[in-house]
Amino acid sequence: MIEERKPSPNVLEDLFWVVIHGRGVWHTGSSTTLARVLAMAGVIAGRESYYYMRYDDSPERVNIPMMFYVVMGNPRVEVLLPEEVEPVGRLFNAVVVMDSVSLLKETSQRATLFDGVKDDAVFVVNTGLTPPQVLALLKKYQLTRDWFGKLVTVSASKYHTNVAFGLIGALLRAWDVVGLEDVLNALEALKIDEGAGEAIASAYKDASVTEVRIHAEESGATGRVGVKTPEFRPGPWNVETYREYQRALSQARSYEDRVKIMPRWEAMAPGLIEFGPPPGGKNIGFKTEFARIEAPVIDKSKCVDCKLCSYFCPDGSIDFESVEVDYEYCKGCGVCARVCPTKAIRMVSELERVEGLNDPELRRLALVTREYGY
Amino acid sequence: MSGERRQFKSVKEVPPEDYYTSGRRTCAGCGPALAYRLVLKAAGVNTVVLGPTGCMYVANAHQFLTSPYAIPWFHTQLGGGGAAGVGTAAAFRALMKKGKRRLEDVNVVVFGGDGGFADIGFAGLSMGMSYDYPRLLYVLYDNESYANTGIQASSTTPWGATTTFTPSGKVRRIGNERMKKNVALIMAAHPGVRYVATATLWPPLDLMNKVSKGLGSGGPSFIHVLVPCPKGWFTPPDLTVELSRLAVETGLWVLWEHENGRFRLTYKPSPRKHVKNYMQLQGRFAHLPASEIDMIEEVTEREWEIWAEMDRTGKLMVP
């Protein structure tokens, strides 16, 4: 007998949504574990739960910021059409960040970590930094509005090689949609052992929770960069029109902004033509600095100007003439440091290069074998 | 139309302009992206690029209204790379004959992955190689799996590799049990073919010089490029060029060219390194015990006798 479902007047109150931010391929495996366990725990706690990732959020491109989602609904509430739950802008109750470099960066959707996040959201960050340091980074790079939630920091690789378990323990500390008991049952149902339960329990004990009350004005954030949407023009377009849109796209700071900038389809009729850069130029509409975990730093005193780094750069981001790194496009793969015959190029953590901070959790990222999600 | 065959002697002579520029969605350390960049650098500005569906189509194509290509590019269907290349070259020839376009050398470069050229688009590629259009170059960028859809085995996946379709397990321990298809040898066996070569990212300039030779050969040409894929080979992204070097130095990837009916090795590793140097770096071979890696070494050793024989006689044989 199926229970009759009735629409809830406040359906978003009944929907619990977790978003996981990590690095493509490096964190695909641990994100899958985290999402599976949470979703199973949600089912055990009596909620309709599932997890998913979207192709556009790049779970399978090395280094590229990626996202996983876990949704826990109330089975007694009918699923509503998207237009009935407007505004859909604020969905996420909890945000899990797998590495502290993500705190400096945009997501692959050109958005901040706070995009689509509720005002009372819980942030869980896997880092060796202290909560005030994390908070300062969030204020500087991500926060553009009110936040009255909780910040939990945990050094998750201390508990298990798979950082998912430490992060689950930390999340449970500040979030009560599923309990510790549900998660331990979920581990049993999914046949995950290898010390996962102990890892979750001890991370639950150790995690430090900080209550955060920040108003937009006092956050010190510069605020969202206002994007000027180019005026709509009926097609066909010429190169200048495209350049105008591409420049606007490069300034967008949220997914909503990007959608706003996209022209109506009529503009592109009769054919879908895109104008690339002129020879010698670069794709100004899509900068790829968000992919960088480590950054190459060139010691000019050791450089013998052999041009091998420029020749072998997969992203063409080392200038041929000046041998300078273009940090707007460099993805931090490290090929240049490998091919340099005089070892003039050194890879340093992006967090260290930009902020001068040293996060031991990031060093471990390079040491542990990468897990794969498939 | 005369063929220009510029050969680069040093990295410093390489033109600084990129036609496949920065600002694209590829992985960090992407081997195919580097191959694209170098091939198009060598081809120059007067080039039309075609790409059948594959990892590089999805990665390099538009993100909203942007494109990394500074030269004309279009996407063809997965099986249609060969036919689209012939069609484009034919269109240029017809327009020039009718006087609707000024006479000039236009390069048509078709990039196909191992799915686009070795499996699904193989028939079209073979058809394209049997025509006589000059300045038509087919480049097979071979990352040894269907990397776009999540590392499934293709017919160029090497023996023993773990992929999604051929996972190493308790019952079928080996992983992929098929041998790697040698597409370049098959292409060289086509009648009247002018230039067929294999290449990888290392040694520097080798790939660019081969592209230059192929485009200037006066007929359709084919280059099979081995490109390391950090995601599919389970390697850190900084090893991309290092793996190319080891593939050549261990003799697992043989660099040769077949020009106007004459076969020639373009790089002879001496002494040849043990294949374990190459295979131990890659997670996809991690399940293979030392005895099986030694077996691959033996097979490679025997194959190299035939490669050396081919180099002496200049005739094609099947190793």
XYZ file of C-alpha atoms in Angstrom:
693
model
C 0.000 0.000 0.000
C 1.585 3.207 -1.121
C 1.143 6.116 1.177
C -0.608 9.073 -0.371
C 1.828 11.809 -1.126
C 0.991 15.423 -0.716
C 2.970 18.446 -1.717
C 4.705 20.088 1.169
C 4.209 23.832 1.464
C 7.902 24.169 1.994
C 9.473 21.404 -0.005
C 13.013 22.710 0.253
C 12.811 22.365 4.024
C 12.304 18.679 3.484
C 15.124 18.168 1.021
C 18.690 17.702 2.220
C 21.403 18.205 -0.256
C 25.155 17.690 0.128
C 27.625 18.888 -2.469
C 31.166 17.500 -2.555
C 33.973 19.525 -4.105
C 37.202 17.837 -5.078
C 39.755 17.394 -7.809
C 38.908 15.295 -10.855
C 40.410 11.772 -10.715
C 42.401 12.561 -7.541
C 39.193 12.607 -5.500
C 36.794 10.697 -7.719
C 37.209 7.498 -5.715
C 36.907 9.003 -2.253
C 33.994 11.195 -3.347
C 32.194 8.117 -4.625
C 32.724 6.361 -1.298
C 31.554 9.390 0.653
C 28.455 9.850 -1.495
C 27.547 6.149 -1.482
C 27.846 5.807 2.273
C 25.868 8.987 2.924
C 23.125 8.018 0.492
C 22.849 4.546 2.020
C 22.749 6.064 5.498
C 19.948 8.331 4.294
C 17.977 5.313 3.081
C 18.499 3.590 6.435
C 17.310 6.753 8.195
C 14.083 6.550 6.196
C 14.749 9.088 3.471
C 14.694 8.649 -0.275
C 18.330 9.185 -1.106
C 20.592 9.027 -4.060
C 23.907 10.412 -5.233
C 25.005 11.585 -8.623
C 27.636 13.425 -10.557
C 27.198 15.364 -13.760
C 29.428 15.121 -16.792
C 29.771 18.885 -16.909
C 31.191 18.946 -13.392
C 34.206 17.000 -14.655
C 34.539 14.062 -12.250
C 36.862 12.410 -14.751
C 39.351 15.034 -15.820
C 42.646 15.067 -13.943
C 43.028 18.108 -11.670
C 39.834 19.822 -12.873
C 37.499 20.861 -9.998
C 34.647 18.403 -9.799
C 31.428 18.012 -7.864
C 29.387 15.122 -6.519
C 25.902 15.499 -5.056
C 23.916 13.561 -2.459
C 20.184 14.239 -2.164
C 18.008 13.057 0.705
C 14.309 13.633 0.255
C 11.259 12.990 2.361
C 9.307 10.052 0.930
C 6.050 11.536 2.134
C 6.479 14.583 -0.055
C 5.625 14.534 -3.717
C 8.430 15.554 -6.026
C 7.561 18.933 -7.457
C 8.377 20.394 -10.804
C 11.316 22.793 -10.791
C 9.154 25.862 -11.391
C 7.102 25.023 -8.309
C 10.100 25.126 -5.996
C 11.466 28.462 -7.193
C 13.702 29.997 -6.227
C 16.012 27.038 -6.753
C 19.095 29.152 -6.260
C 19.755 27.950 -2.702
C 19.800 24.174 -2.440
C 22.788 22.814 -0.584
C 22.671 22.198 3.169
C 26.186 20.919 3.461
C 29.369 21.404 1.484
C 32.303 19.005 1.689
C 35.630 20.290 0.378
C 38.223 17.603 -0.256
C 41.319 19.809 -0.438
C 42.271 23.278 0.709
C 43.384 24.461 -2.744
C 39.711 24.420 -3.728
C 39.206 27.239 -1.219
C 41.198 29.541 -3.508
C 39.537 28.562 -6.733
C 36.423 28.803 -8.751
C 34.507 25.618 -9.451
C 34.500 24.243 -12.973
C 31.210 26.070 -13.468
C 32.932 29.423 -12.892
C 31.181 29.738 -9.558
C 32.208 30.146 -5.935
C 31.877 27.388 -3.342
C 28.917 29.335 -1.943
C 26.986 29.223 -5.184
C 23.638 27.548 -4.555
C 24.386 27.076 -0.854
C 21.868 27.852 1.895
C 22.688 30.568 4.426
C 22.901 28.103 7.338
C 25.034 25.560 5.494
C 27.660 23.356 7.107
C 31.115 23.488 5.544
C 33.441 20.527 6.036
C 37.006 21.068 4.888
C 39.712 18.422 4.698
C 42.774 20.390 5.739
C 45.635 20.705 8.155
C 44.988 24.447 8.501
C 43.324 25.928 11.569
C 39.662 27.040 11.425
C 40.536 30.779 11.503
C 42.897 30.291 8.551
C 40.206 28.445 6.593
C 37.666 31.111 7.481
C 40.023 33.826 6.282
C 40.469 32.031 2.958
C 36.729 31.584 2.553
C 36.161 35.269 3.256
C 38.850 36.318 0.845
C 38.039 34.092 -2.114
C 34.564 32.651 -1.759
C 32.150 34.400 0.568
C 30.083 37.158 -0.968
C 27.031 37.072 1.275
C 25.634 36.154 4.716
C 26.646 32.867 6.290
C 25.255 31.721 9.642
C 26.366 28.095 9.464
C 29.113 25.912 10.852
C 32.645 25.263 9.752
C 34.208 21.876 10.493
C 37.857 21.204 9.766
C 39.401 17.784 9.854
C 42.696 16.274 8.779
C 41.028 13.269 7.241
C 44.004 11.300 5.979
C 45.048 10.760 9.609
C 42.182 8.319 10.067
C 42.166 6.350 6.835
C 43.929 6.424 3.452
C 40.486 7.037 1.980
C 39.680 10.572 3.154
C 35.949 9.940 2.756
C 35.605 8.341 6.202
C 37.240 11.139 8.147
C 35.062 13.648 6.316
C 31.877 11.704 7.050
C 32.749 11.697 10.751
C 33.349 15.438 10.668
C 30.127 16.088 8.775
C 28.066 14.094 11.294
C 29.429 16.284 14.058
C 27.620 19.339 12.704
C 24.738 17.818 10.782
C 21.963 15.649 12.160
C 20.000 14.503 9.107
C 21.657 11.110 9.447
C 23.180 9.836 12.676
C 26.381 7.977 13.438
C 24.359 4.794 13.921
C 22.837 5.068 10.407
C 26.257 5.525 8.856
C 27.718 2.508 10.653
C 24.750 0.445 9.455
C 25.320 1.768 5.950
C 28.939 0.588 6.047
C 27.698 -2.859 6.967
C 25.077 -2.840 4.210
C 27.688 -1.798 1.632
C 30.196 -4.354 2.995
C 32.824 -1.704 3.644
C 35.172 -2.562 6.491
C 38.953 -2.075 6.681
C 38.651 0.171 9.694
C 36.136 2.533 8.146
C 33.839 2.510 11.173
C 36.682 3.314 13.570
C 37.907 6.083 11.247
C 34.473 7.685 11.199
C 34.055 7.399 14.957
C 37.430 8.918 15.784
C 37.061 11.723 13.237
C 33.665 12.411 14.796
C 35.383 12.826 18.147
C 38.319 14.930 16.921
C 36.714 17.282 14.414
C 36.623 20.909 15.476
C 33.341 22.749 14.899
C 33.245 26.530 14.597
C 29.988 28.443 14.675
C 30.089 31.143 12.022
C 28.034 34.316 11.939
C 29.092 36.543 9.100
C 27.072 39.326 7.573
C 27.759 40.233 3.993
C 28.966 43.733 4.868
C 31.455 42.642 7.512
C 32.758 39.653 5.545
C 35.237 41.936 3.840
C 34.475 40.212 0.575
C 34.554 42.367 -2.479
C 31.235 40.952 -3.511
C 30.204 39.347 -6.704
C 31.671 41.000 -9.735
C 28.790 42.608 -11.509
C 28.482 41.219 -15.005
C 27.202 43.421 -17.722
C 25.097 41.308 -20.018
C 25.721 42.353 -23.590
C 22.719 43.748 -25.339
C 20.853 41.157 -27.368
C 21.393 41.395 -31.086
C 19.649 39.315 -33.708
C 22.093 37.253 -35.761
C 24.058 36.634 -37.779
C 26.930 37.704 -35.589
C 30.354 38.911 -36.482
C 33.625 38.386 -34.666
C 33.310 41.527 -32.555
C 29.962 40.427 -31.153
C 31.436 37.097 -30.139
C 34.423 38.746 -28.525
C 32.086 40.927 -26.459
C 30.256 37.858 -25.170
C 33.493 35.975 -24.548
C 34.891 38.843 -22.496
C 31.709 38.949 -20.435
C 31.917 35.186 -19.905
C 35.458 35.467 -18.616
C 34.224 37.845 -15.904
C 31.301 35.697 -14.777
C 31.546 34.570 -11.159
C 28.589 32.226 -10.923
C 26.677 29.739 -12.971
C 23.680 32.064 -12.985
C 25.866 34.774 -14.468
C 26.991 32.482 -17.244
C 23.447 31.474 -18.070
C 22.460 35.142 -18.123
C 25.235 35.936 -20.558
C 24.370 33.141 -22.967
C 22.526 34.647 -25.923
C 19.247 33.303 -27.154
C 19.588 30.563 -29.712
C 18.309 32.779 -32.516
C 21.494 34.781 -32.300
C 23.502 31.850 -33.495
C 21.260 30.819 -36.382
C 21.749 29.760 -39.123
C 24.816 27.787 -38.058
C 26.515 27.228 -34.751
C 29.750 29.039 -35.395
C 32.216 29.874 -32.683
C 35.035 32.285 -33.119
C 38.303 31.084 -31.713
C 41.195 33.356 -30.874
C 43.344 34.926 -33.598
C 46.623 33.083 -34.319
C 48.970 33.807 -31.451
C 46.069 34.639 -29.125
C 44.416 32.558 -26.436
C 40.876 31.534 -25.650
C 39.863 34.529 -23.553
C 36.448 33.163 -22.619
C 37.705 30.093 -20.780
C 40.608 30.439 -18.400
C 41.785 27.264 -16.733
C 43.649 28.383 -13.632
C 41.080 26.586 -11.462
C 42.738 23.276 -12.322
C 46.015 24.023 -10.594
C 47.006 22.212 -7.383
C 50.724 22.816 -7.779
C 52.277 25.682 -9.684
C 55.569 25.749 -11.594
C 58.040 28.397 -10.476
C 60.964 29.090 -12.806
C 64.359 29.959 -11.375
C 65.744 32.238 -14.088
C 69.323 31.959 -12.828
C 69.383 28.250 -13.712
C 67.465 28.611 -17.000
C 69.534 27.936 -20.128
C 66.741 29.042 -22.493
C 66.411 25.665 -24.236
C 62.640 26.230 -24.715
C 61.854 22.589 -23.902
C 59.309 23.564 -21.228
C 57.478 25.773 -23.673
C 57.625 23.084 -26.363
C 56.289 20.333 -24.099
C 53.629 22.313 -22.186
C 50.344 20.488 -22.906
C 48.404 23.704 -22.379
C 50.679 26.074 -24.238
C 50.896 28.225 -21.151
C 54.653 28.860 -21.093
C 55.583 31.731 -23.376
C 58.081 30.806 -26.082
C 60.010 34.073 -26.085
C 60.133 35.065 -22.436
C 59.756 31.570 -20.865
C 57.237 32.958 -18.363
C 54.351 30.865 -17.031
C 50.884 32.181 -17.827
C 49.126 31.461 -14.539
C 45.731 32.158 -16.058
C 45.921 28.983 -18.119
C 48.500 26.717 -16.416
C 46.857 23.542 -15.070
C 49.842 22.577 -12.941
C 50.532 19.169 -14.485
C 54.281 19.356 -13.830
C 55.487 18.230 -17.261
C 57.713 21.328 -17.514
C 59.502 20.505 -14.261
C 60.146 16.966 -15.545
C 61.576 17.955 -18.924
C 63.737 20.825 -17.664
C 67.369 19.692 -18.179
C 68.793 22.018 -15.501
C 66.010 21.536 -12.907
C 65.242 25.242 -13.020
C 61.512 24.608 -12.604
C 60.135 23.654 -9.215
C 56.550 22.705 -8.444
C 55.215 24.443 -5.344
C 51.818 24.082 -3.750
C 49.400 26.667 -5.089
C 48.353 27.463 -1.519
C 51.946 28.231 -0.661
C 52.578 30.303 -3.764
C 49.469 32.440 -3.400
C 48.925 32.605 0.358
C 52.175 31.403 1.894
C 50.325 28.706 3.825
C 51.538 25.170 4.284
C 48.903 22.458 4.408
C 50.256 18.973 5.284
C 47.026 17.462 4.018
C 47.885 18.639 0.494
C 51.310 17.050 0.648
C 49.664 13.762 1.443
C 47.497 14.180 -1.646
C 50.584 13.774 -3.782
C 51.772 10.736 -1.845
C 48.699 8.532 -1.655
C 47.860 6.465 -4.662
C 45.025 8.002 -6.550
C 41.729 6.215 -6.316
C 39.589 5.816 -9.366
C 35.869 6.098 -9.429
C 34.912 3.560 -11.999
C 51.247 22.426 -56.167
C 54.637 21.896 -54.692
C 55.078 20.374 -51.287
C 56.910 22.386 -48.710
C 58.752 20.085 -46.326
C 60.219 22.204 -43.614
C 62.386 20.183 -41.239
C 63.161 21.613 -37.830
C 66.686 21.128 -36.541
C 66.294 22.677 -33.094
C 63.513 23.491 -30.654
C 64.427 27.159 -30.945
C 63.397 27.205 -34.623
C 59.845 26.169 -33.814
C 57.293 28.895 -34.575
C 55.946 30.361 -31.325
C 52.324 30.677 -32.508
C 49.818 28.090 -31.379
C 46.774 27.266 -33.470
C 45.348 24.997 -30.803
C 45.650 27.518 -28.012
C 45.315 27.670 -24.230
C 41.881 27.655 -22.611
C 40.394 24.182 -23.045
C 38.874 21.495 -20.907
C 41.542 18.793 -21.180
C 43.059 17.066 -18.132
C 46.248 18.386 -16.627
C 49.127 16.690 -18.436
C 46.982 15.637 -21.390
C 49.076 13.820 -24.017
C 46.571 14.214 -26.869
C 46.387 17.978 -26.246
C 50.155 18.231 -26.595
C 50.043 16.172 -29.797
C 47.309 18.449 -31.218
C 49.350 21.487 -30.351
C 52.543 20.204 -31.984
C 50.836 18.824 -35.101
C 49.027 22.103 -35.749
C 52.184 24.114 -35.076
C 53.892 22.095 -37.802
C 50.919 22.316 -40.183
C 50.758 26.102 -39.915
C 48.004 28.634 -40.362
C 46.685 27.394 -43.709
C 44.994 24.390 -42.186
C 41.507 23.026 -41.701
C 41.100 20.664 -38.750
C 38.506 17.927 -38.553
C 37.822 15.751 -35.557
C 35.643 12.688 -35.164
C 33.997 12.316 -31.762
C 36.383 11.314 -29.013
C 37.986 12.482 -25.841
C 39.540 15.430 -27.612
C 36.325 16.460 -29.277
C 34.525 16.764 -25.978
C 37.486 18.327 -24.229
C 38.659 20.765 -26.828
C 35.344 21.872 -28.160
C 33.340 24.796 -26.975
C 32.693 25.742 -23.411
C 29.694 27.933 -24.074
C 30.724 30.440 -26.711
C 34.447 29.894 -26.644
C 36.835 27.828 -28.719
C 40.569 27.149 -28.419
C 41.072 26.854 -32.195
C 42.666 29.733 -34.046
C 42.031 27.965 -37.375
C 38.861 26.478 -38.901
C 37.721 23.333 -37.160
C 34.713 21.110 -37.326
C 33.398 18.049 -35.628
C 32.490 14.965 -37.637
C 30.609 11.866 -36.585
C 32.556 9.087 -34.898
C 32.777 6.891 -37.994
C 33.015 9.743 -40.445
C 36.530 11.124 -40.030
C 37.966 9.494 -43.149
C 35.076 10.466 -45.401
C 34.917 14.029 -44.078
C 38.640 14.449 -44.754
C 38.269 13.309 -48.360
C 35.178 15.469 -48.801
C 36.887 18.592 -47.501
C 39.958 18.036 -49.651
C 37.742 17.379 -52.687
C 35.774 20.566 -52.045
C 38.945 22.652 -51.954
C 40.182 21.033 -55.179
C 36.857 21.627 -56.946
C 36.634 25.271 -55.858
C 40.178 25.932 -57.035
C 39.599 24.200 -60.368
C 36.508 26.283 -61.015
C 38.357 29.445 -60.121
C 36.132 30.216 -57.164
C 39.052 30.147 -54.766
C 42.601 31.218 -55.310
C 45.176 28.489 -55.821
C 47.022 27.733 -52.637
C 48.036 24.826 -50.446
C 45.369 24.111 -47.860
C 46.192 21.413 -45.359
C 43.366 19.174 -44.202
C 44.284 17.491 -40.923
C 41.907 14.874 -39.504
C 42.516 13.882 -35.895
C 40.949 10.615 -34.833
C 41.345 8.725 -31.627
C 41.836 4.998 -31.479
C 38.044 4.681 -31.445
C 37.616 7.109 -34.314
C 40.269 5.557 -36.556
C 41.293 2.109 -35.326
C 37.849 0.746 -34.466
C 34.728 2.604 -35.506
C 36.066 4.840 -38.253
C 38.553 2.307 -39.600
C 36.741 1.739 -42.898
C 36.549 5.449 -43.610
C 40.221 5.897 -42.841
C 41.121 3.068 -45.217
C 38.942 4.644 -47.911
C 40.576 8.034 -47.393
C 44.042 6.560 -47.783
C 43.153 5.100 -51.171
C 42.499 8.511 -52.787
C 45.189 10.808 -54.084
C 44.370 14.121 -52.429
C 47.536 16.004 -51.576
C 47.981 17.703 -48.205
C 45.452 15.426 -46.547
C 46.833 14.107 -43.267
C 45.196 11.610 -40.959
C 46.541 11.653 -37.418
C 45.594 8.795 -35.113
C 46.169 9.971 -31.570
C 46.343 6.718 -29.702
C 45.808 6.830 -25.957
C 45.060 3.120 -26.026
C 41.487 3.261 -24.743
C 38.155 5.015 -25.088
C 39.191 7.653 -22.574
C 36.184 9.882 -23.139
C 33.615 7.413 -21.872
C 35.662 6.001 -18.988
C 38.617 3.910 -20.261
C 37.076 1.055 -22.224
C 39.330 -1.292 -24.188
C 39.820 -0.567 -27.883
C 41.691 -2.600 -30.478
C 44.865 -0.632 -29.768
C 44.864 -1.333 -26.023
C 48.035 -3.304 -25.246
C 48.003 -6.839 -23.894
C 47.640 -6.994 -20.125
C 46.191 -3.534 -19.516
C 43.350 -3.059 -17.071
C 40.417 -1.143 -18.519
C 36.750 -0.851 -17.605
C 35.887 -3.565 -20.120
C 38.826 -5.775 -19.198
C 39.336 -5.383 -15.464
C 41.943 -7.595 -13.906
C 40.234 -9.935 -11.475
C 40.559 -13.291 -9.792
C 39.271 -15.347 -12.708
C 40.577 -13.314 -15.634
C 43.772 -12.060 -14.165
C 45.433 -10.624 -17.258
C 43.119 -7.762 -18.090
C 43.056 -7.116 -21.821
C 43.846 -10.361 -23.645
C 43.926 -8.941 -27.168
C 47.128 -7.756 -28.808
C 47.563 -4.169 -29.912
C 46.579 -3.599 -33.522
C 49.326 -2.051 -35.629
C 47.255 0.451 -37.591
C 50.231 2.142 -39.239
C 51.397 -1.118 -40.854
C 47.914 -1.701 -42.230
C 47.864 1.824 -43.647
C 51.316 1.360 -45.167
C 49.970 -1.689 -46.995
C 47.534 0.470 -48.974
C 48.486 0.810 -52.650
C 50.073 4.038 -53.789
C 50.360 5.461 -50.302
C 53.008 8.196 -50.023
C 53.781 8.625 -46.366
C 52.972 6.603 -43.247
C 54.785 7.074 -39.951
C 54.569 6.393 -36.253
C 55.476 9.001 -33.679
C 55.057 9.957 -30.068
C 55.762 13.100 -28.089
C 59.445 12.269 -27.718
C 62.078 12.878 -29.122
C 61.311 16.578 -29.503
C 60.677 17.717 -33.091
C 60.206 14.143 -34.364
C 56.418 14.494 -34.511
C 56.536 17.960 -36.088
C 59.004 16.905 -38.762
C 56.912 13.866 -39.643
C 53.793 16.029 -39.974
C 55.710 18.336 -42.263
C 56.898 15.413 -44.400
C 53.433 13.912 -44.549
C 51.756 17.125 -45.671
C 54.413 17.657 -48.319
C 54.357 14.104 -49.629
C 51.860 14.843 -52.400
C 49.306 12.264 -51.345
C 47.247 11.230 -48.368
C 49.406 10.492 -45.367
C 48.917 8.866 -42.001
C 50.695 9.284 -38.682
C 50.042 7.042 -35.716
C 50.915 9.002 -32.568
C 51.165 7.277 -29.197
C 49.985 9.725 -26.524
C 50.125 8.962 -22.789
C 46.837 9.541 -20.970
C 47.271 10.226 -17.235
C 43.743 9.184 -16.480
C 43.588 6.005 -18.540
C 47.108 4.807 -17.838
C 46.821 5.500 -14.085
C 49.898 7.715 -13.997
C 50.617 11.097 -12.416
C 50.074 13.919 -14.930
C 53.718 15.041 -14.886
C 54.904 11.770 -16.482
C 53.341 12.403 -19.892
C 56.557 13.166 -21.778
C 58.627 10.786 -19.640
C 56.346 7.890 -20.618
C 56.672 8.788 -24.294
C 60.432 8.675 -23.928
C 60.356 5.318 -22.138
C 57.944 3.825 -24.686
C 60.525 4.593 -27.372
C 63.595 3.609 -25.379
C 62.136 0.272 -24.281
C 61.233 -0.507 -27.876
C 57.554 -1.067 -27.108
C 56.713 1.801 -29.437
C 58.716 1.646 -32.649
C 59.351 4.899 -34.475
C 59.441 4.348 -38.226
C 58.362 5.918 -41.471
C 57.326 4.437 -44.789
C 57.970 6.935 -47.528
C 57.294 6.212 -51.198
C 57.577 2.475 -50.645
C 60.729 2.584 -48.498
C 60.606 1.577 -44.831
C 63.020 3.176 -42.386
C 63.394 3.154 -38.613
C 63.737 6.732 -37.411
C 64.984 5.862 -33.948
C 66.925 2.812 -32.843
C 67.190 2.464 -29.076
C 70.662 1.247 -28.217
C 70.914 -0.409 -25.873
C 67.220 -1.108 -25.606
C 65.895 -0.738 -22.046
C 63.892 -3.462 -20.318
C 60.144 -2.944 -20.810
C 59.607 -2.952 -17.045
C 60.978 0.613 -16.936
C 57.942 1.698 -18.919
C 55.331 -0.649 -17.505
C 56.079 -0.277 -13.806
C 55.191 3.412 -13.913
C 51.651 2.681 -15.010
C 48.809 1.590 -12.755
C 47.080 -0.228 -15.595
C 49.892 -2.843 -15.610
C 50.259 -2.998 -11.825
C 48.635 -6.443 -11.586
C 51.125 -8.108 -13.963
C 53.752 -10.229 -12.146
C 57.426 -9.983 -13.115
C 57.262 -13.243 -15.081
C 54.676 -11.799 -17.445
C 56.583 -8.568 -17.884
C 59.617 -10.699 -18.776
C 57.481 -12.482 -21.338
C 56.568 -9.139 -22.918
C 60.273 -8.315 -22.961
C 60.981 -11.556 -24.846
C 58.250 -10.884 -27.391
C 59.569 -7.351 -27.886
C 63.085 -8.710 -28.375
C 61.888 -11.103 -31.078
C 59.858 -8.381 -32.784
C 62.873 -6.121 -32.882
C 64.769 -8.661 -34.991
C 62.070 -8.229 -37.609
C 62.043 -4.430 -37.268
C 65.803 -4.437 -37.848
C 65.357 -6.700 -40.856
C 62.733 -4.332 -42.265
C 65.083 -1.421 -41.745
C 67.843 -3.264 -43.677
C 65.690 -4.276 -46.622
C 63.303 -1.319 -46.643
C 60.411 -3.720 -47.235
C 57.322 -4.172 -45.085
C 57.009 -7.297 -42.989
C 54.675 -8.217 -40.168
C 56.413 -8.598 -36.809
